[in-house]
Coordinates of C-alpha atoms (C1' of nucleotides) in Angstrom, one line a residue:
Chain I
M1 CA 0.2 -15.1 -24.7
I2 CA 4.0 -14.4 -23.7
I3 CA 5.8 -11.2 -23.7
K4 CA 9.6 -10.5 -22.9
I5 CA 10.6 -7.2 -21.1
T6 CA 14.0 -6.0 -20.2
P7 CA 14.0 -4.0 -16.9
K8 CA 17.0 -1.7 -16.3
S9 CA 20.1 -3.1 -14.5
P10 CA 20.3 -3.7 -11.6
F11 CA 16.9 -5.4 -10.8
N12 CA 16.6 -8.1 -8.5
F13 CA 13.1 -9.7 -9.6
E14 CA 12.7 -12.6 -6.8
L15 CA 13.6 -10.1 -4.0
S16 CA 10.9 -7.4 -5.5
A17 CA 8.3 -9.9 -6.1
K18 CA 8.2 -11.6 -2.9
I19 CA 8.6 -8.6 -0.6
F20 CA 5.1 -7.4 -0.6
S21 CA 3.3 -10.0 -2.1
N22 CA 0.1 -10.9 -0.8
G23 CA -0.1 -13.9 1.1
D24 CA -2.9 -15.4 -0.4
P25 CA -2.5 -17.6 -3.7
Q26 CA -5.8 -16.4 -5.2
I27 CA -5.1 -12.7 -5.0
Q28 CA -1.3 -12.1 -5.6
R29 CA 1.6 -14.2 -4.6
Y30 CA 5.2 -15.1 -5.4
E31 CA 6.4 -18.8 -5.0
K32 CA 9.1 -20.8 -6.7
G33 CA 10.2 -18.0 -9.1
S34 CA 7.0 -16.9 -10.4
Y35 CA 4.7 -14.0 -9.5
W36 CA 1.1 -13.8 -10.5
Q37 CA -1.6 -11.1 -10.5
L38 CA -5.2 -10.9 -12.0
I39 CA -5.6 -7.6 -13.5
W40 CA -8.0 -5.7 -15.7
L41 CA -6.9 -5.2 -19.5
N42 CA -9.3 -3.4 -21.7
N43 CA -12.3 -4.8 -19.7
K44 CA -10.8 -8.4 -19.8
L45 CA -9.8 -10.1 -16.8
V46 CA -6.6 -11.5 -17.5
L47 CA -3.9 -13.6 -15.3
I48 CA -0.5 -12.3 -15.6
T49 CA 2.4 -14.6 -14.6
V50 CA 6.0 -13.2 -14.4
R51 CA 9.1 -15.0 -14.2
S52 CA 12.8 -14.4 -14.5
L53 CA 14.8 -15.6 -17.2
G54 CA 18.0 -13.5 -16.4
S55 CA 20.0 -12.1 -13.2
V56 CA 20.1 -9.1 -11.1
D57 CA 23.0 -7.8 -13.5
K58 CA 21.1 -8.7 -16.7
P59 CA 17.4 -8.9 -15.9
E60 CA 15.0 -10.4 -18.3
L61 CA 11.3 -11.2 -17.8
S62 CA 9.2 -13.5 -19.1
V63 CA 5.5 -12.6 -19.0
S64 CA 2.5 -14.9 -19.5
L65 CA -1.0 -13.7 -20.3
K66 CA -4.1 -15.8 -19.9
P67 CA -6.7 -16.2 -21.3
D68 CA -5.2 -15.0 -24.6
N69 CA -8.0 -15.8 -27.1
E70 CA -9.4 -12.4 -27.1
L71 CA -6.2 -10.5 -26.6
N72 CA -4.7 -8.3 -29.1
K73 CA -1.5 -6.2 -29.7
K74 CA -2.9 -3.0 -27.8
D75 CA -3.4 -5.2 -24.8
N76 CA 0.0 -6.4 -25.2
V77 CA 1.4 -2.9 -25.0
I78 CA -0.6 -2.2 -22.1
A79 CA 0.2 -5.4 -20.1
R80 CA 3.7 -4.1 -20.8
K81 CA 2.7 -0.7 -19.5
I82 CA 1.0 -2.0 -16.2
L83 CA 3.7 -4.3 -15.3
T84 CA 6.4 -2.0 -15.8
S85 CA 4.3 0.0 -13.3
I86 CA 4.1 -2.6 -10.9
F87 CA 7.9 -3.4 -10.9
N88 CA 9.0 0.1 -11.6
L89 CA 10.7 -1.3 -14.1
D90 CA 11.9 2.4 -15.8
F91 CA 13.5 3.2 -12.5
D92 CA 17.0 3.1 -12.5
L93 CA 18.4 2.2 -9.0
R94 CA 22.1 3.2 -9.6
Y95 CA 21.2 6.5 -8.9
F96 CA 19.8 5.6 -5.7
Y97 CA 23.0 3.5 -4.7
E98 CA 24.9 6.9 -4.9
D99 CA 23.4 8.0 -2.0
R100 CA 26.1 7.7 0.8
I101 CA 23.9 7.0 4.0
M102 CA 21.9 4.1 2.1
S103 CA 25.3 2.8 0.6
K104 CA 25.6 -0.2 2.9
L105 CA 22.0 -1.2 3.0
T106 CA 21.7 -0.9 -1.0
L107 CA 24.8 -3.3 -1.0
K108 CA 22.8 -6.0 1.1
L109 CA 19.2 -5.5 -1.1
C110 CA 20.8 -4.5 -4.2
G111 CA 18.2 -4.8 -7.2
L112 CA 15.6 -4.4 -4.7
N113 CA 12.8 -2.0 -6.2
S114 CA 9.7 -0.8 -4.8
P115 CA 6.4 -2.4 -6.1
T116 CA 3.2 -0.5 -7.0
T117 CA -0.3 -1.7 -6.8
P118 CA -1.9 -2.6 -10.3
T119 CA -4.3 0.8 -10.2
F120 CA -3.9 3.7 -8.1
F121 CA -7.5 3.1 -6.5
E122 CA -6.2 0.1 -5.0
A123 CA -3.4 1.8 -3.2
I124 CA -5.4 4.7 -1.9
V125 CA -8.2 2.0 -0.6
S126 CA -5.5 -0.2 1.0
S127 CA -4.1 2.7 3.2
I128 CA -7.4 3.5 4.2
I129 CA -7.8 0.3 5.5
E130 CA -4.4 0.1 7.1
Q131 CA -5.2 3.0 9.0
Q132 CA -4.4 2.7 12.8
I133 CA -4.4 -1.0 12.7
S134 CA -1.4 -3.7 12.0
L135 CA -0.2 -4.8 8.7
K136 CA -1.4 -8.4 9.7
A137 CA -4.8 -7.1 10.5
T138 CA -5.0 -5.0 7.2
R139 CA -4.0 -8.0 5.3
S140 CA -6.7 -10.3 6.5
I141 CA -9.4 -8.0 6.2
E142 CA -8.3 -7.0 2.5
T143 CA -8.2 -10.6 1.7
R144 CA -11.7 -11.1 2.9
M145 CA -12.9 -8.2 0.8
I146 CA -11.0 -8.9 -2.2
K147 CA -12.6 -12.5 -2.3
E148 CA -16.0 -11.4 -1.3
F149 CA -16.2 -8.4 -4.0
G150 CA -13.3 -8.5 -6.2
D151 CA -13.6 -10.1 -9.7
M152 CA -12.7 -13.8 -10.1
L153 CA -11.4 -15.8 -12.9
Q154 CA -11.0 -19.4 -13.0
L155 CA -7.9 -20.7 -15.0
D156 CA -6.6 -24.3 -15.3
G157 CA -8.7 -25.5 -12.3
K158 CA -7.7 -22.7 -10.0
T159 CA -9.3 -19.7 -9.1
Y160 CA -7.9 -15.8 -8.7
Y161 CA -9.0 -12.8 -7.6
S162 CA -8.6 -9.3 -8.7
F163 CA -9.4 -6.1 -6.3
P164 CA -12.8 -4.7 -6.3
T165 CA -13.6 -2.3 -8.9
P166 CA -14.7 1.4 -8.1
E167 CA -18.0 0.5 -9.8
T168 CA -18.5 -2.6 -7.5
I169 CA -17.7 -1.1 -4.2
S170 CA -19.7 2.1 -5.3
N171 CA -22.9 -0.2 -5.3
L172 CA -22.4 -1.3 -1.7
E173 CA -23.6 -0.5 1.7
R174 CA -21.4 0.0 4.4
E175 CA -22.8 -3.2 5.9
D176 CA -21.5 -5.5 3.0
L177 CA -17.6 -4.0 3.9
R178 CA -18.3 -4.4 7.8
G179 CA -18.7 -8.0 6.6
S180 CA -15.0 -8.1 5.7
G181 CA -14.0 -6.4 8.9
L182 CA -13.6 -2.7 7.9
S183 CA -15.2 -0.5 10.4
F184 CA -18.3 1.3 9.6
R185 CA -16.4 4.5 9.1
K186 CA -13.8 3.0 6.7
A187 CA -16.7 1.3 5.0
E188 CA -18.1 4.7 4.5
Y189 CA -14.8 6.4 3.3
V190 CA -14.2 3.6 0.8
I191 CA -17.9 3.7 -0.8
G192 CA -17.8 7.5 -0.8
L193 CA -14.6 7.3 -2.6
S194 CA -15.8 5.0 -5.1
K195 CA -19.0 6.9 -5.8
S196 CA -17.1 9.9 -6.3
I197 CA -15.3 7.9 -9.0
E198 CA -18.2 6.6 -10.4
E199 CA -20.2 9.9 -10.5
N200 CA -17.4 11.6 -12.3
N201 CA -16.3 13.8 -9.5
L202 CA -13.0 12.6 -9.2
D203 CA -10.8 11.3 -12.1
L204 CA -7.8 9.3 -10.8
N205 CA -6.3 8.8 -14.3
E206 CA -6.0 12.5 -14.5
L207 CA -4.9 13.3 -11.1
K208 CA -2.0 10.7 -11.8
T209 CA -0.6 13.0 -14.3
K210 CA 0.0 16.0 -11.8
N211 CA 3.0 16.5 -9.6
T212 CA 3.1 15.0 -6.2
S213 CA 2.1 17.7 -4.1
E214 CA -0.9 18.6 -6.0
I215 CA -1.9 14.9 -6.0
I216 CA -1.7 14.7 -2.0
S217 CA -3.4 18.2 -1.7
E218 CA -6.3 16.9 -3.9
L219 CA -6.3 13.5 -2.0
L220 CA -6.8 15.4 1.3
K221 CA -9.8 17.0 0.0
I222 CA -11.6 13.3 0.1
R223 CA -13.3 12.2 3.3
G224 CA -11.2 9.6 5.0
I225 CA -7.8 10.4 3.6
G226 CA -5.5 12.5 6.0
V227 CA -1.7 13.1 5.3
W228 CA -0.4 9.7 6.3
T229 CA -3.0 7.9 3.8
A230 CA -2.3 10.3 1.0
E231 CA 1.3 9.9 1.2
L232 CA 1.3 6.1 1.2
A233 CA -1.0 6.3 -1.5
V234 CA 1.0 8.0 -4.0
I235 CA 4.2 6.0 -2.6
R236 CA 2.4 2.5 -3.1
G237 CA 0.1 3.7 -6.0
L238 CA 2.2 6.0 -8.3
H239 CA 5.9 5.2 -7.1
R240 CA 6.3 8.9 -6.0
L241 CA 9.0 8.1 -4.1
V242 CA 9.6 11.9 -3.0
A243 CA 6.6 11.7 -0.4
L244 CA 7.9 10.5 2.9
P245 CA 5.0 9.4 5.6
A246 CA 7.2 10.9 8.3
D247 CA 4.5 10.7 10.9
D248 CA 4.4 6.8 10.3
I249 CA 4.8 5.0 13.7
G250 CA 6.0 1.9 11.8
L251 CA 8.7 4.1 10.1
R252 CA 10.0 6.0 13.1
K253 CA 10.3 2.6 14.8
V254 CA 12.6 1.3 11.7
V255 CA 14.3 4.5 11.8
S256 CA 15.0 4.8 15.4
H257 CA 16.5 1.0 15.1
Y258 CA 19.0 1.7 12.3
Y259 CA 19.7 5.5 13.2
N260 CA 19.2 6.1 16.8
N261 CA 20.3 3.1 18.5
D262 CA 16.8 1.9 19.1
K263 CA 15.7 5.3 20.8
P264 CA 12.4 6.7 20.1
V265 CA 12.6 9.3 16.7
S266 CA 10.1 12.2 16.7
A267 CA 8.5 12.8 13.3
D268 CA 10.4 16.1 13.1
E269 CA 13.7 14.1 13.7
L270 CA 12.7 11.7 10.8
R271 CA 12.2 14.5 8.6
R272 CA 15.7 15.9 9.6
I273 CA 17.3 12.3 9.0
A274 CA 15.5 12.0 5.7
K275 CA 16.9 15.2 4.3
G276 CA 20.3 12.8 3.9
W277 CA 18.2 10.6 1.7
G278 CA 17.3 13.7 -0.6
K279 CA 14.8 13.0 -3.2
W280 CA 15.1 9.2 -2.7
S281 CA 13.4 9.5 0.7
G282 CA 10.3 7.5 -0.2
L283 CA 12.8 4.7 -1.3
A284 CA 15.1 5.1 1.4
A285 CA 12.0 4.6 3.7
F286 CA 11.0 1.7 1.9
Y287 CA 14.5 0.2 2.0
L288 CA 14.7 0.3 5.7
V289 CA 11.1 -1.1 6.2
V290 CA 12.4 -4.0 4.2
A291 CA 15.7 -4.4 5.8
D292 CA 13.5 -4.4 9.2
I293 CA 11.5 -7.0 8.1
M294 CA 14.4 -9.3 6.9
S295 CA 16.3 -8.5 10.2
I296 CA 19.2 -7.2 8.2
K297 CA 22.1 -5.8 10.6
I298 CA 24.4 -3.1 9.3
Chain P
dA1 C1' -7.2 -9.7 29.6
dG2 C1' -6.1 -6.0 28.0
dC3 C1' -3.6 -2.8 25.2
dC4 C1' -1.1 -1.2 21.1
dA5 C1' -1.0 -1.3 16.1
dG6 C1' 2.6 2.2 9.6
dG7 C1' -5.2 7.5 11.2
dT8 C1' -9.4 10.1 10.9
dT9 C1' -13.1 12.2 11.8
dT10 C1' -16.9 13.8 14.8
dA11 C1' -18.0 16.0 18.7
dA12 C1' -17.1 18.2 22.9
dT13 C1' -14.5 21.4 25.6
Chain L
dA1 C1' -8.5 26.3 18.9
dT2 C1' -7.4 21.9 21.0
dT3 C1' -8.9 17.5 23.0
dA4 C1' -11.0 13.1 23.4
dA5 C1' -13.8 9.4 22.0
dA6 C1' -14.9 5.6 18.7
dC7 C1' -13.0 2.6 15.5
dA8 C1' -11.9 -2.7 13.6
dT9 C1' -8.8 -7.0 13.5
dG10 C1' -4.7 -9.4 15.0
dG11 C1' -0.6 -10.1 17.9
dC12 C1' 1.7 -10.3 22.2

DNA sequence: AGCCAGGTTTAAT
DNA sequence: ATTAAACATGGC
C-alpha cells in the first residue's frame, strides 16, 4: 500500500531522515533516498519505507506499507499519524527561522526537522540507556537489545526489527538485558518501567496529552529517570521542544563551541544563552548538535 | 592502560 | 544535607 503525505514547507526529507537514523539496516536506516522503519500498526508489524517525491520548498513524501494484505483504511490513517509524528511534519519551521541568533545556522540546515521515535516508550528507554555513556556505546547496546528482544519481520528476503515492546521487556530478567550490555542498574530501570506500564500503573498515552512540565514531573517519579532523562525523553519522544537539557555535557560542549569560543559553559550560562532561543530552545539545541556533527562553521 | 563519555541511585558521612 | 561509589561499552 502506498500513501502520499505533503509536509509543511520547508522540509528537507533527506537531511531530517539521515541525521539520527540508527546505523543498523535491520532496525532504522536511511540509504539512497529511502528511510525505513518497522512499526506496530494495530497489532500488526509493518515495514514503512519513505521516499521523497518533492523538494525542500515543495515537499512530498511517498510512503509504502508492507505487508499490506491485512491493512485497512484505519491503519492507513494511523500510519500517516505515526509518520507525521516521527518527522514532525505538522511543525512549521518558518517560525523557528525568524529567531535572530539561529538565523545563520538555519540557513545552512534549512529544512532540517527534529525526528521523533515511533513510540514515547522507546524514547524513554533510549534515554535511560544513554545515561552517562557515549552515543556510540549507546547505539551498540541498543542495537543488540533490539535484535535480541525486538519483534521481527521478514520481507523480500530481508529481516527487520522493531523496538522491544513494554510487554516483552516486562517479562525479562535483569540478566537478559545485561547480556545486551545494559548495566544491572539500567536493566532494573527499564524492566521496572515496562512492568508499571503492563500493570497499568503508568499510562504513557494518557501522559502524552498533558503539558510538558506535567509530563516531566510525572516521569521524575519513575525509578531511573532524573531531570536529564526526562527532558531528553520528551524532546525525542514527543517533540516537546520547549524542554532543554541544560545539564547535558554534550550540549554544553557544543554551545561552548558556537557561542563561547570553545571555552567551557556552565549549565547556568547555557540557560542564559538559551533564553535567546525563546520557546524553540529544544530545537535550537538540536540544530547546534547537528551542526556540530556535520562540522558546520558559522 | 586508563580515563571520559549527552546520569542516577544508594550508601555513607 | 551533602558527598562518594558503582556502573556498562566504546573511543582515544
